[in-house]
Structures are given as structure tokens and as C-alpha cells.
Short mmCIF file of C-alpha atoms in Angstrom, two decimals:
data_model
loop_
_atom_site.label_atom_id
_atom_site.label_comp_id
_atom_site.label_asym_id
_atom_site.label_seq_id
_atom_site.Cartn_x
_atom_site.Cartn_y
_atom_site.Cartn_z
CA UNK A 533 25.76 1.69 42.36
CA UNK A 534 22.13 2.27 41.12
CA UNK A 535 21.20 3.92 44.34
CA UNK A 536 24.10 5.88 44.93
CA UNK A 537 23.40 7.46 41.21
CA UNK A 538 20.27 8.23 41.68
CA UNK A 539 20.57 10.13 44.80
CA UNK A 540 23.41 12.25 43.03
CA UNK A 541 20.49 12.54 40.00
CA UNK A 542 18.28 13.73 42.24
CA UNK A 543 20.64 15.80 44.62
CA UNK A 544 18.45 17.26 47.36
CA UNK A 545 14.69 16.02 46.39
CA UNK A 546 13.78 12.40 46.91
CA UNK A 547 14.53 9.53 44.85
CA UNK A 548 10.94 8.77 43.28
CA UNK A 549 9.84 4.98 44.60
CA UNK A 550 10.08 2.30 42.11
CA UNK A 551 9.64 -1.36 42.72
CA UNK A 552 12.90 -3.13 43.27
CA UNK A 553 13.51 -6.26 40.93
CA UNK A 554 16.10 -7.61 39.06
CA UNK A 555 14.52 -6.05 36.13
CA UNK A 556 14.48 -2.50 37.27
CA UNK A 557 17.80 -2.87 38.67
CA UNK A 558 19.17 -4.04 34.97
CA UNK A 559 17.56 -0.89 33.14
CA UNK A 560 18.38 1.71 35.78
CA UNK A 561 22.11 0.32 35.70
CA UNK A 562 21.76 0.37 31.73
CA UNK A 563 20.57 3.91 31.65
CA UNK A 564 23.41 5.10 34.64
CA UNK A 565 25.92 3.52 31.75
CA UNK A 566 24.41 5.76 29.24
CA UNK A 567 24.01 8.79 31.55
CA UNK A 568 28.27 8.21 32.70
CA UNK A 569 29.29 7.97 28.93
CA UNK A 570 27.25 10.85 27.52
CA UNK A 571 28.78 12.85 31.01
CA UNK A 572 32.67 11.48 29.54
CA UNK A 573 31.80 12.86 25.83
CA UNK A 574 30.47 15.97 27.55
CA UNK A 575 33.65 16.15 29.73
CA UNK A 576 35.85 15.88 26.65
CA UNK A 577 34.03 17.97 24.34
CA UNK A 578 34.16 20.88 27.07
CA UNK A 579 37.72 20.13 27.43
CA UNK A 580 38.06 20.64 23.72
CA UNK A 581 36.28 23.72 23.36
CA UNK A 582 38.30 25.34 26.30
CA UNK A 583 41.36 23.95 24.55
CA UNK A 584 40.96 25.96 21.35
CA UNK A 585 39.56 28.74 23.08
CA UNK A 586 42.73 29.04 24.62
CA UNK A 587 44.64 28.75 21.80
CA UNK A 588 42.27 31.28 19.45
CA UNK A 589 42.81 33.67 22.85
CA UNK A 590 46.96 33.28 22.54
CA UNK A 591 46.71 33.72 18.87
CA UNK A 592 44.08 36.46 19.41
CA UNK A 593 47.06 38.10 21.54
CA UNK A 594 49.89 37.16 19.50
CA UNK A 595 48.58 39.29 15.79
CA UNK A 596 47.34 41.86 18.21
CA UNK A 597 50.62 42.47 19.95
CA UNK A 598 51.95 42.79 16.53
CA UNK A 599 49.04 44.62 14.80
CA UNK A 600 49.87 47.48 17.72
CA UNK A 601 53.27 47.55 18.81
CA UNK A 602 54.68 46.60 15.28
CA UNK A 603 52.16 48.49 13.27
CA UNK A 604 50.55 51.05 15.55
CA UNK A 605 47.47 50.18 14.36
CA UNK A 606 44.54 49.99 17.26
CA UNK A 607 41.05 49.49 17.13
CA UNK A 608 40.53 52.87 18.40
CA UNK A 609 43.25 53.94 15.12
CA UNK A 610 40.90 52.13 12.47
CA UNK A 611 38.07 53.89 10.70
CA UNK A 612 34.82 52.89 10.81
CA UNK A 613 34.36 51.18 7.38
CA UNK A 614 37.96 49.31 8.29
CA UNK A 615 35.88 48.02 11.37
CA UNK A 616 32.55 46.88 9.46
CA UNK A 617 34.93 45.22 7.14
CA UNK A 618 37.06 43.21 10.24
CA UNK A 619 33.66 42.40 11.56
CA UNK A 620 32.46 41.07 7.97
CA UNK A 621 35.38 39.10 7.73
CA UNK A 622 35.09 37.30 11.44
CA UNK A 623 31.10 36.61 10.64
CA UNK A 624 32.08 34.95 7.09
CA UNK A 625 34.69 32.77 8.55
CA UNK A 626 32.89 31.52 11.83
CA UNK A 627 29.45 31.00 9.13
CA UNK A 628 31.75 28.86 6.84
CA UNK A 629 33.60 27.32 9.62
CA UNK A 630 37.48 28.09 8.14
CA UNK A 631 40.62 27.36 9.99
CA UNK A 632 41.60 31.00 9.43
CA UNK A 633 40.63 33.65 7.51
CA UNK A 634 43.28 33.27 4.21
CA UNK A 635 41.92 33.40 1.05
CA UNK A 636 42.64 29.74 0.20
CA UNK A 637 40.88 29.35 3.32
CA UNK A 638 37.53 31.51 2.08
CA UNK A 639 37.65 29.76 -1.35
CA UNK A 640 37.63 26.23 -0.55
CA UNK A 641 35.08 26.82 2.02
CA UNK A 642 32.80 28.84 -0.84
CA UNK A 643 33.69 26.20 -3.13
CA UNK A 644 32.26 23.31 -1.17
CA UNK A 645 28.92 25.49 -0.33
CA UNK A 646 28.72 25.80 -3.97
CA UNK A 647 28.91 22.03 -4.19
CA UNK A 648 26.33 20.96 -2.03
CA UNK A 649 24.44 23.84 -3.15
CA UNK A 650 24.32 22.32 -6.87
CA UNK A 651 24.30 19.09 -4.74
CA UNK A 652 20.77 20.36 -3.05
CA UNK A 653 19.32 21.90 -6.23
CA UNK A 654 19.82 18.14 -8.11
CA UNK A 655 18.51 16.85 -5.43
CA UNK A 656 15.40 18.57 -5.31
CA UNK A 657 15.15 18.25 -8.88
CA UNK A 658 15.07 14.91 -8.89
CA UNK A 659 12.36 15.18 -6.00
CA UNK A 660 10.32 17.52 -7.82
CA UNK A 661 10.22 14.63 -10.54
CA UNK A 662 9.76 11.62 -8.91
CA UNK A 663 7.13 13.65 -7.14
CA UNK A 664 5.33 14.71 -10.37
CA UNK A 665 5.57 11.32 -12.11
CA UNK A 666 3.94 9.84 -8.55
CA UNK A 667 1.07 12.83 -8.62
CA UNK A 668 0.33 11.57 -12.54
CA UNK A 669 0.26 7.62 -11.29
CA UNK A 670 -1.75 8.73 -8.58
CA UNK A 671 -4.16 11.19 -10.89
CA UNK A 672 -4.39 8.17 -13.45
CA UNK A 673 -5.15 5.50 -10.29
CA UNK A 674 -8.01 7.59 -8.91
CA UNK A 675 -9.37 8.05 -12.48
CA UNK A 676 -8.98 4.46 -13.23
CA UNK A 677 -10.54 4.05 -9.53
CA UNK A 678 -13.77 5.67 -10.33
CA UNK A 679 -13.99 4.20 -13.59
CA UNK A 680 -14.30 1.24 -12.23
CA UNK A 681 -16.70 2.14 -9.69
CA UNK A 682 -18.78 3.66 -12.02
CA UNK A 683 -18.69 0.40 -14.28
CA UNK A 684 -19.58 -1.54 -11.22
CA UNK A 685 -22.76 0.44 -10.65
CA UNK A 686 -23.54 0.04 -14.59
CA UNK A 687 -23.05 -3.72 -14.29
CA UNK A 688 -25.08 -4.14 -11.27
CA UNK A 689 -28.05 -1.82 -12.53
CA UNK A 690 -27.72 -4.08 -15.68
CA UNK A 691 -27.57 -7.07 -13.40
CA UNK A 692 -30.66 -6.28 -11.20
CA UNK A 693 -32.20 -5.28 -15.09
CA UNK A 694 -31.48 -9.01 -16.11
CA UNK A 695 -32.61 -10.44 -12.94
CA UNK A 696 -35.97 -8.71 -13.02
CA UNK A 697 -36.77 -9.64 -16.75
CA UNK A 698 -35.41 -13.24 -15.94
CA UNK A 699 -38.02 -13.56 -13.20
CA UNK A 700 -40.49 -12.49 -15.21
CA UNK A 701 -39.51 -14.69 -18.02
CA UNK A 702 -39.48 -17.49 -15.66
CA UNK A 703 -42.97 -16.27 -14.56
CA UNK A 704 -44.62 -16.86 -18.22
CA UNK A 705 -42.84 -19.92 -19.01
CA UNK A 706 -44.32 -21.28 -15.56
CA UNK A 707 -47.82 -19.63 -16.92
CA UNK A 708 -47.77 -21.36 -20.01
CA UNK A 709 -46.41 -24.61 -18.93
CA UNK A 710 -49.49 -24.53 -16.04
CA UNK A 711 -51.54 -22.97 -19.59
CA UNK A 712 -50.56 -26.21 -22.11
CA UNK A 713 -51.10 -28.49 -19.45
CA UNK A 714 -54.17 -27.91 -18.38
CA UNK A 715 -55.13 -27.39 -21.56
CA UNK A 716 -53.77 -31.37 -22.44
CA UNK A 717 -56.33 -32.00 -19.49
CA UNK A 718 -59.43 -30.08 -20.96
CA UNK A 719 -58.71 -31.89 -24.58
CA UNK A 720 -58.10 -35.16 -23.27
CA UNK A 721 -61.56 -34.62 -21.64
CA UNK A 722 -63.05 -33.40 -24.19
CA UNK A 723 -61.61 -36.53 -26.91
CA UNK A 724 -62.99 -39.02 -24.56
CA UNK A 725 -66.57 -37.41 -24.10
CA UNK A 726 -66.36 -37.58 -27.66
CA UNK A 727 -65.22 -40.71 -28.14
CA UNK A 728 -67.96 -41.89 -25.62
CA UNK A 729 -70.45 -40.49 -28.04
CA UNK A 730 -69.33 -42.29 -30.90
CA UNK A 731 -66.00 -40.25 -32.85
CA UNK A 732 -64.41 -41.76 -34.83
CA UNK A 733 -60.69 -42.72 -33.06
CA UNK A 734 -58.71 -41.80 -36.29
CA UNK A 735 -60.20 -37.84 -35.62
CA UNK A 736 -58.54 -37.28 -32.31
CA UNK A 737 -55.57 -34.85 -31.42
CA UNK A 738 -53.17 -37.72 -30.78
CA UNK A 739 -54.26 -39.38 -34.31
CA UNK A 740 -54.14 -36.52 -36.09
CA UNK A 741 -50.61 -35.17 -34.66
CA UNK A 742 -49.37 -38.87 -35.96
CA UNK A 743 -51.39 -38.60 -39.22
CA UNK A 744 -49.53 -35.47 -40.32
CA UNK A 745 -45.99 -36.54 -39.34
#
């Protein structure tokens, strides 16, 4: 069945190659299914179409037979502004699509224009406003956006500010702890020289720290 389609597909040029599997097979015989039922809605809707063409043809006849043997009126017999107008009148009714071209006809047709007319215009109104109140959010997001960003940069600046005066802080406590203790050394030194030479033990740092608590 696959095959037989795709030569009538193809007609008179080759059928491209394609590797032949059980996979292929299934979507080539999916798409033929496709291809057959789109040809059947095709079919009908041609069918359709020549259907009310006839009909619109007889009917064409059937007002014309009366319009001239009836009436004596002719195409030739009408003046031009009669013609414009019969034109004007076939144009309005095949643009809105009426059955015929009565006035009930022409008014419900307007009428329902109108509608979705008013229909659009809400619509888009309502567009227009969802699309404003999104272009504030957005506006106020990007603004709130760079705020941020620019707070960021403060706090970082501020960071690297604290860091830096931290390390240096840290710097001169190290100094002065290396400072008092080798300055603890150079006493201690100096209190025993001292106390080698004869001072008096109640005189020394330690004693006197003690004697004024």
C-alpha cells in the first residue's frame, strides 16, 4: 500500500530511496492516512462548492429570467449609477458573507461586525492595560535591579574599606603585643641586674604593681 502511494505521489519521477524498516513503513503508512483523509475533505469540500455554485447559477437564472422577461429590465437597460449600485450591493454581501442580499440579511450581518468590533476594541483595551501595568512592574524591577547593584558595590567598597583597616588594626595590635613583650623581657632584665647589685626586692615592677592594688 505504501509503495503503491508513493509511486502515484511521485507520478513520473522516482520514488526517493529510503531505508525499509518497520519503522519507516509505520510513518509512511501514517502519513498516506493523513494524505487520503485530507484528499476525502478536499473531495467533499469541492463537491460543496460546485453544489452551491450550481444552485447560486439556477437562482442567478431564475431573478434574471424574471428581471427581463417580466420587467424588461436588462443590464444593457440600467444606467450607470443603477450598475455601481448592483455591484456595491454584490461586494457588501460576499464581504459580510449573507445568505442573500435582504435587508434583515445586511443588518444582522452589520450587527455582528459591530459586535466583535466592540468585542476587539475591549479586547485591546484590556491589552493595552495589562500591558502598561506589566511596563510599570517591569520599569519598577529594573530600578529596584540597579538599586541593588549599586548597593552591592557600596557594601563591597565598604567591605574591602573594613578589611583593609582590620588588617591594619590587626597589624598594631601584633606590634604592640611583640612591643609589651619584649619590653616584659628588657625589665625583667633590667630588675634582676638590679637586684644582683643589691635593690631592694620590695622596689621592683612586680612589687610595686602588688603594692598599689
Amino acid at each position: 500500500q505504501v509503495t503503491l502511494w508513493l509511486k502515484k505521489i511521485y507520478g513520473n519521477m522516482p520514488v526517493p530511496t529510503y531505508e525499509v524498516n518497520e519503522r519507516t513503513v509505520d510513518i509512511l503508512y501514517e502519513v498516506m492516512e493523513c494524505n487520503e483523509e485530507r484528499d476525502k475533505d478536499v473531495k467533499l469540500l469541492i463537491e460543496d462548492m460546485k453544489d452551491r455554485t450550481a444552485k447560486y447559477e439556477a437562482e442567478a437564472e431564475y431573478w434574471q429570467d424574471i428581471l427581463e422577461g417580466s420587467l424588461g429590465l436588462s443590464q444593457n437597460s440600467l444606467s450607470q449609477e443603477a450598475i455601481t449600485d448592483l455591484n456595491d450591493l454584490v461586494k457588501s454581501a460576499m464581504e459580510l458573507e449573507v445568505e442573500d442580499t435582504s435587508l434583515t440579511s445586511f443588518y444582522c450581518a452589520i450587527n455582528y461586525m459591530t459586535s466583535e468590533l466592540y468585542k476587539t476594541k475591549s479586547k485591546n483595551q484590556e491589552m493595552e492595560l495589562k500591558l502598561k501595568t506589566l511596563m510599570k512592574k517591569l520599569t519598577s524591577a529594573l530600578m529596584m535591579e540597579k538599586q541593588l547593584e549599586m548597593d552591592i558595590e557600596k557594601l563591597k567598597e565598604s567591605q574591602e574599606a573594613e578589611r583593609a583597616k582590620a588588617e591594619v588594626q590587626s597589624k598594631n595590635l601584633e606590634f604592640l603585643k611583640y612591643k609589651t613583650k619584649e619590653l616584659k623581657i628588657k625589665i625583667k632584665e633590667a630588675e634582676d641586674k638590679l637586684i644582683a647589685m643589691g635593690l631592694d626586692q620590695s622596689l621592683t615592677h612586680e612589687a610595686l604593681v602588688k603594692s598599689s592594688e
